[in-house]
Structure formats: C-alpha cells, structure tokens
Amino acid sequence: MAASFRALSAALPNQSLTRSPPRFLAACSLSLRLNSVSYTPRRGATRASMAEIVTPKSKGKVKVFDTEEDLAVSLAEYAADLSKKSAQRKDSFTVVLSGGSLVKSLRKLLEQPYIDSVDWSKWHVFWVDERVVPKDHPDSNYLLAYNEFLSKVPIPTGNVYAINDALSAEGAADDYETCLKHLVKTKTIDQSESTGFPKFDLMLMGMGPDGHIASLFPGHPLVHENEKWVSFITESPKPPPQRISFTLPVINSSANIALVVAGAGKATAVHIALSDVSNSDVLPVQLVEPEGELSWFLDKEAASKL
Ligand SMILES: O=C(O)[C@H](O)[C@@H](O)[C@H](O)[C@H](O)COP(=O)(O)O
C-alpha cells in the first residue's frame, strides 16, 4: 500500500471535499480499501490531507495522514466533536489518556477554535496506565499530561484523577479502582449495561512498537485479567518497571477508542493489527474491540506496511 498512499497524498492538496472512487489494494492480506479525502477542518484550523482505509467493522475506522501534524489537526476535531455530543447529553465527558507521544498529538485542542469552544468544565480525565513514580518525576504520565495539556486548558482540578503516588503499585491500582467505582456509583462515569465495567466516553491511546497498549504487554498475564478494573505490573519491559493499568475489559467497554500511532517503528504492529495475518502470539492491540467505536489515527509511516 505504501506506493498507492504516496500517489494519493500527492494528489490530495488541490482537492476540496472530494472523494475518489474506492481503490482495492491487492498487496494487502486483507482486502483493504482506500478512499482519499481532503478536507478542511473547522474554521481556524489548517487543511489536512488524509486517506481512509476501509476495514471490517471490528477493526475500526482507519485514517492515514500525510504528516503527524495533519493527524493532530484531525484528532482535535474528533475529540472536540465527541466532547460536544457528550455535553449535549450529560454533565460529564470522561476522557482517558495514555502516556507517551499521544499527549503531544493533542496539541491542536489548545488552539482556536477548540480552546474556546470546548466545554472543558465537563471533562473528567483519567489515565489508562500510569507509571508508579512520584507525580513530579519525569517518568510520570500525569506530569507529562499536565505539562503538555492539562495546565493549558480550564479543566477543573477536581476532575483530574491521578493515581495516589504514595502507594505501592498494587495499592495504587486498588485505590484507582476504588476511585472509579465511586465515580460509577455517582454516575460521573457511565457503566456498560452489558459488561458492568465502566464505560468511558473517550479513550485516547498510543501503541508501542511491540503492539502493547496501556501497560498490557505481549505475553504478560495481565493481558488476560478479566475481573479487576485496574491492575498492576512490577516488571514492565518498557521502563519504568512499576505501573498500573486498566484491564482489557475496561478498555473494551469504552464508547470510543482512538488509537493514535505515528512513526515507522510501529508499522509492523499496525500491519499485524489491521490485517488477517495469523500470528501465534496475539498482540494486545489486536484485542482492542470496544463496545462503541474504534478509530485509528495513523501517519503514513505507521501505515507504510499496510
Ligand atoms: O505509559 C506508557 O508507557 C504508555 O501509556 C504506553 O502504553 C504508551 O502509550 C505506548 O508505549 C506508546 O508510547 P509512544 O507513543 O511514546 O511510543
């Protein structure tokens, strides 16, 4: 698909709201269909070029952007739309963040029109995983999100749910689970009618080059935890070793999940996740199948093996 994508993106800049006829990509193990779309996001944002890959529903909607900058523009529009729809319906918009490069990709929400139009007072922010370090430690996902995003938007401080960094990994996981249970009881967080697990409005996650999501790593037993809401790991292959993580059933009870993946180092895992190649060790990312909608935001390097 690499060559087809390059050809398509070269053709995109001069189009406006046009959609080319679907193209079938013989090179893919899955019959992926590519629709090219050039669109102008909301007033104030710059134009972005994008290709959509049509996959079976369970694999989600896949958008491939020419650049990470275009990806960030579209991600802001996506998050702002969900925030608006949710705010029309209820008092809270529950958003879950991962660590890593995802947070930087949220930067366009800090610009117009979103910074003024999003109802930040309704946002409640959680972490799908957190490193068990003090909140002011450079490895802290909370610190990263605070520095890059949370300190720049008017989300009430009481709506930001960081872990208790005075506890052990096990203690912090239990404490976070108790916090979620309380918020489900008070109806700040929705609850899935089918699974009983919390149902977050939007989960924004990165993916590691090995196909891990949150702190669910390939081959680790935590991937199969299906009772707890939040669990812990003390020997994470990605440093630091001590982490807490939402479990897969919580992740999969979400109303919306965005997997935000950029860079050539992720291309193999993206290919495995979106194609039908059979691999003996299923990657955690392959197990993401939310109750609601799954959307992939890829740059062309991450999509280069599709
Ligand atoms: O705390 C963490 O380490 C993360 O939550 C982790 O799951 C991350 O999202 C991926 O490793 C992708 O990270 P990058 O986007 O930085 O590669």
XYZ file of N, CA, C and O in Angstrom, residues 17 72 81 100:
16
model
N -12.934 18.666 -0.416
C -14.084 17.817 -0.109
C -14.440 16.870 -1.248
O -15.602 16.716 -1.598
N -2.742 15.383 14.012
C -3.093 16.146 15.220
C -4.288 17.067 14.963
O -5.157 17.225 15.828
N -15.596 17.075 18.758
C -16.943 16.635 18.349
C -17.551 15.722 19.394
O -18.720 15.856 19.765
N 3.229 8.548 26.800
C 3.918 8.524 25.511
C 3.553 9.689 24.610
O 3.072 10.733 25.052
